[in-house]
Amino acid sequence: MTIRVLIADDEALLRMAFSMILEAQPDLTPIAEAEDGATAVRLTTELRPDVVLMDVRMPGTDGIEATRQIIRTCPRTKVLILTTFDLDEYAFAGLKAGASGFLLKNARPEDLLTAIRTVAEGDAVVSPRVTHRLLEKLRPHIPDATTTARDERLSALSARERQVLVQVASGLSNAEIATTLRLAEATVKSHLGRILHKLDLRDRIQAVIFAYETRLVHPA
């Protein structure tokens, strides 16, 4: 199945570069380009791409607001935030707006391609470092163990699924979890898919928050 991608960036050369990288892949197709957030929202509504590569800093409607509008009107479309700046405010705002991932523009082409395929499959792409920084922000708001009721949804998880969820909450990637638990990476992805389904969670980030809120894992 071909993954249809919309590229939103105010720099024409970057749009061209991303498009050329995608066109070289048999399973990825760039279908449109947008130079600002408002155009990205309009084209997404018209074309319904599978993934939007979204720059943060664009004239007019910025990438964060465009992401928020796209997720609200086209919930099946996944948004992958791309930025030159490794700042918490961009990562957290993008994830809060509904983005499925956060990637720096200086990432290797193979990492970009992997990220697009990952979010298209319904998973999230957030580096362990960003995950840990997100948890640092959340820590003051996590209820104390003595006042937190164990979420009944945890009982729906198998022992292995709980193990996988703990590793996800620790910020490990699927490949790292596979190595740690001595599983195939495809098996880890299957477990994660079942975890999200059973817990009625949208993505990896919500799974991390759930694990901490239910005290399945504890802040360091």
CSV table of C-alpha atoms in Angstrom, one decimal:
chain,number,residue,atom,x,y,z
A,1,MET,CA,0.0,0.0,0.0
A,2,THR,CA,1.3,3.4,-0.9
A,3,ILE,CA,1.6,6.0,1.8
A,4,ARG,CA,0.5,9.4,0.5
A,5,VAL,CA,2.4,12.3,2.0
A,6,LEU,CA,1.7,16.1,2.1
A,7,ILE,CA,4.8,18.3,2.7
A,8,ALA,CA,4.3,21.6,4.6
A,9,ASP,CA,7.3,23.9,4.8
A,10,ASP,CA,7.9,27.5,4.0
A,11,GLU,CA,11.3,26.8,2.4
A,12,ALA,CA,10.9,25.7,-1.2
A,13,LEU,CA,14.3,23.9,-1.3
A,14,LEU,CA,13.4,21.8,1.7
A,15,ARG,CA,10.1,20.9,0.2
A,16,MET,CA,11.9,19.8,-3.0
A,17,ALA,CA,14.5,17.8,-1.0
A,18,PHE,CA,11.8,16.0,1.0
A,19,SER,CA,9.8,15.3,-2.2
A,20,MET,CA,12.9,13.8,-3.9
A,21,ILE,CA,13.6,11.5,-0.9
A,22,LEU,CA,10.0,10.3,-0.9
A,23,GLU,CA,9.8,9.8,-4.7
A,24,ALA,CA,12.8,7.4,-4.5
A,25,GLN,CA,10.7,5.0,-2.3
A,26,PRO,CA,8.3,2.5,-3.8
A,27,ASP,CA,5.8,2.8,-0.9
A,28,LEU,CA,5.8,6.6,-0.4
A,29,THR,CA,4.2,9.2,-2.7
A,30,PRO,CA,4.4,13.0,-2.2
A,31,ILE,CA,1.0,14.3,-3.3
A,32,ALA,CA,1.2,18.0,-2.6
A,33,GLU,CA,3.2,20.8,-1.0
A,34,ALA,CA,2.1,23.7,1.2
A,35,GLU,CA,4.2,26.8,2.1
A,36,ASP,CA,2.1,27.8,5.1
A,37,GLY,CA,-0.2,26.2,7.7
A,38,ALA,CA,-3.5,27.5,6.2
A,39,THR,CA,-2.6,25.9,2.9
A,40,ALA,CA,-1.6,22.7,4.6
A,41,VAL,CA,-5.0,22.5,6.3
A,42,ARG,CA,-6.9,23.2,3.1
A,43,LEU,CA,-5.0,20.7,1.1
A,44,THR,CA,-5.3,18.0,3.8
A,45,THR,CA,-9.0,18.5,3.8
A,46,GLU,CA,-9.2,18.2,0.0
A,47,LEU,CA,-6.7,15.4,-0.5
A,48,ARG,CA,-6.8,13.4,2.7
A,49,PRO,CA,-3.1,12.3,2.8
A,50,ASP,CA,-2.0,9.5,5.1
A,51,VAL,CA,0.8,11.6,6.6
A,52,VAL,CA,1.6,15.4,6.7
A,53,LEU,CA,5.2,16.5,7.2
A,54,MET,CA,4.6,19.7,9.2
A,55,ASP,CA,7.1,22.5,9.7
A,56,VAL,CA,6.6,24.4,12.9
A,57,ARG,CA,7.6,28.0,12.0
A,58,MET,CA,5.6,29.1,9.0
A,59,PRO,CA,4.0,32.5,8.1
A,60,GLY,CA,0.4,33.0,9.1
A,61,THR,CA,-1.0,29.8,10.6
A,62,ASP,CA,2.0,28.0,12.2
A,63,GLY,CA,2.5,24.3,12.2
A,64,ILE,CA,1.2,23.7,15.7
A,65,GLU,CA,-2.2,25.4,15.0
A,66,ALA,CA,-2.3,23.7,11.5
A,67,THR,CA,-1.8,20.3,13.3
A,68,ARG,CA,-4.6,21.0,15.7
A,69,GLN,CA,-7.0,21.9,12.9
A,70,ILE,CA,-6.0,18.8,10.8
A,71,ILE,CA,-6.4,16.4,13.7
A,72,ARG,CA,-9.8,17.9,14.4
A,73,THR,CA,-11.1,17.8,10.8
A,74,CYS,CA,-9.2,14.8,9.4
A,75,PRO,CA,-8.5,12.5,12.3
A,76,ARG,CA,-7.3,9.7,10.0
A,77,THR,CA,-4.4,11.8,8.8
A,78,LYS,CA,-1.2,11.6,10.9
A,79,VAL,CA,1.0,14.6,11.4
A,80,LEU,CA,4.8,14.3,11.8
A,81,ILE,CA,6.3,17.6,13.1
A,82,LEU,CA,9.6,18.7,11.5
A,83,THR,CA,11.6,21.5,13.0
A,84,THR,CA,15.1,22.9,13.0
A,85,PHE,CA,14.8,23.7,16.7
A,86,ASP,CA,15.1,21.1,19.4
A,87,LEU,CA,12.9,22.9,21.9
A,88,ASP,CA,10.6,21.4,24.5
A,89,GLU,CA,7.9,24.0,23.7
A,90,TYR,CA,7.7,22.8,20.1
A,91,ALA,CA,7.7,19.1,20.9
A,92,PHE,CA,5.2,19.3,23.7
A,93,ALA,CA,2.9,21.7,21.9
A,94,GLY,CA,2.9,19.6,18.8
A,95,LEU,CA,2.2,16.4,20.7
A,96,LYS,CA,-0.6,18.1,22.6
A,97,ALA,CA,-2.1,19.3,19.3
A,98,GLY,CA,-2.3,15.7,18.2
A,99,ALA,CA,0.9,15.1,16.2
A,100,SER,CA,2.1,11.5,16.0
A,101,GLY,CA,5.8,12.4,16.1
A,102,PHE,CA,8.5,15.0,16.4
A,103,LEU,CA,11.6,14.9,14.3
A,104,LEU,CA,14.5,17.4,13.7
A,105,LYS,CA,15.1,18.4,10.1
A,106,ASN,CA,18.7,17.3,10.3
A,107,ALA,CA,17.7,13.7,10.9
A,108,ARG,CA,19.1,11.1,8.5
A,109,PRO,CA,16.9,10.4,5.4
A,110,GLU,CA,16.5,6.8,6.6
A,111,ASP,CA,15.2,8.0,10.0
A,112,LEU,CA,12.8,10.3,8.2
A,113,LEU,CA,11.5,7.5,6.0
A,114,THR,CA,11.1,5.2,9.0
A,115,ALA,CA,9.3,7.8,11.0
A,116,ILE,CA,6.8,8.4,8.1
A,117,ARG,CA,6.1,4.7,7.8
A,118,THR,CA,5.8,4.3,11.6
A,119,VAL,CA,3.2,7.1,12.1
A,120,ALA,CA,1.3,5.9,9.0
A,121,GLU,CA,0.9,2.6,10.8
A,122,GLY,CA,-0.6,4.3,13.8
A,123,ASP,CA,2.4,4.4,16.1
A,124,ALA,CA,4.1,7.5,17.5
A,125,VAL,CA,7.7,8.7,16.9
A,126,VAL,CA,9.2,10.4,19.8
A,127,SER,CA,12.8,10.0,20.9
A,128,PRO,CA,13.5,8.6,24.4
A,129,ARG,CA,15.1,12.0,25.3
A,130,VAL,CA,11.9,13.9,24.5
A,131,THR,CA,9.8,11.2,26.3
A,132,HIS,CA,11.8,11.6,29.4
A,133,ARG,CA,11.6,15.4,29.3
A,134,LEU,CA,7.8,15.1,28.8
A,135,LEU,CA,7.6,12.9,31.9
A,136,GLU,CA,9.6,15.5,33.9
A,137,LYS,CA,6.9,18.0,32.9
A,138,LEU,CA,4.1,15.6,33.9
A,139,ARG,CA,5.7,14.4,37.2
A,140,PRO,CA,4.2,17.2,39.4
A,141,HIS,CA,0.8,16.4,38.1
A,142,ILE,CA,0.9,12.6,38.7
A,143,PRO,CA,-1.3,11.7,41.7
A,144,ASP,CA,0.3,10.2,44.7
A,145,ALA,CA,0.2,6.4,44.9
A,146,THR,CA,-1.9,6.4,48.1
A,147,THR,CA,-4.7,8.4,46.3
A,148,THR,CA,-4.5,6.8,42.9
A,149,ALA,CA,-7.0,4.0,42.2
A,150,ARG,CA,-5.6,1.2,40.0
A,151,ASP,CA,-7.2,1.5,36.6
A,152,GLU,CA,-9.4,-1.5,35.9
A,153,ARG,CA,-8.2,-1.6,32.3
A,154,LEU,CA,-4.8,-2.9,33.5
A,155,SER,CA,-6.4,-6.2,34.2
A,156,ALA,CA,-7.1,-6.6,30.5
A,157,LEU,CA,-3.4,-6.8,29.7
A,158,SER,CA,-1.5,-10.0,29.7
A,159,ALA,CA,1.8,-10.3,31.6
A,160,ARG,CA,3.8,-9.8,28.5
A,161,GLU,CA,1.7,-6.8,27.4
A,162,ARG,CA,2.4,-5.2,30.8
A,163,GLN,CA,6.1,-5.8,30.3
A,164,VAL,CA,6.0,-4.1,26.9
A,165,LEU,CA,4.1,-1.2,28.4
A,166,VAL,CA,6.7,-0.7,31.1
A,167,GLN,CA,9.4,-0.6,28.5
A,168,VAL,CA,7.4,1.9,26.4
A,169,ALA,CA,7.0,4.1,29.4
A,170,SER,CA,10.8,4.0,29.9
A,171,GLY,CA,11.2,5.6,26.6
A,172,LEU,CA,12.5,2.6,24.6
A,173,SER,CA,11.9,2.2,20.9
A,174,ASN,CA,10.3,-1.0,19.5
A,175,ALA,CA,13.7,-2.2,18.4
A,176,GLU,CA,15.2,-1.6,21.9
A,177,ILE,CA,12.2,-3.3,23.6
A,178,ALA,CA,12.7,-6.3,21.3
A,179,THR,CA,16.3,-6.6,22.4
A,180,THR,CA,15.5,-6.1,26.0
A,181,LEU,CA,12.7,-8.7,26.1
A,182,ARG,CA,14.3,-11.0,23.5
A,183,LEU,CA,11.3,-10.7,21.1
A,184,ALA,CA,11.0,-10.0,17.4
A,185,GLU,CA,10.4,-6.3,16.6
A,186,ALA,CA,7.2,-7.3,14.8
A,187,THR,CA,6.0,-9.1,17.9
A,188,VAL,CA,6.6,-5.9,20.0
A,189,LYS,CA,4.6,-3.9,17.5
A,190,SER,CA,1.8,-6.5,17.7
A,191,HIS,CA,1.8,-6.3,21.5
A,192,LEU,CA,1.8,-2.5,21.4
A,193,GLY,CA,-1.2,-2.5,19.0
A,194,ARG,CA,-3.1,-4.7,21.4
A,195,ILE,CA,-2.2,-2.5,24.3
A,196,LEU,CA,-3.5,0.6,22.6
A,197,HIS,CA,-6.7,-1.2,21.6
A,198,LYS,CA,-7.4,-2.7,25.0
A,199,LEU,CA,-6.7,0.6,26.9
A,200,ASP,CA,-8.5,2.7,24.3
A,201,LEU,CA,-5.4,4.9,23.8
A,202,ARG,CA,-4.5,6.9,20.7
A,203,ASP,CA,-0.8,6.4,20.6
A,204,ARG,CA,2.5,5.8,22.3
A,205,ILE,CA,2.5,9.0,24.3
A,206,GLN,CA,-0.9,8.3,25.8
A,207,ALA,CA,0.4,4.9,26.7
A,208,VAL,CA,3.3,6.4,28.6
A,209,ILE,CA,1.1,8.8,30.5
A,210,PHE,CA,-1.3,6.0,31.3
A,211,ALA,CA,1.5,3.9,32.7
A,212,TYR,CA,2.6,6.7,35.1
A,213,GLU,CA,-0.9,7.7,36.1
A,214,THR,CA,-1.8,4.1,37.1
A,215,ARG,CA,1.6,3.7,38.9
A,216,LEU,CA,2.6,0.8,36.7
A,217,VAL,CA,5.9,2.6,36.6
A,218,HIS,CA,7.1,5.3,38.9
A,219,PRO,CA,8.9,8.6,38.3
A,220,ALA,CA,12.6,8.3,39.1
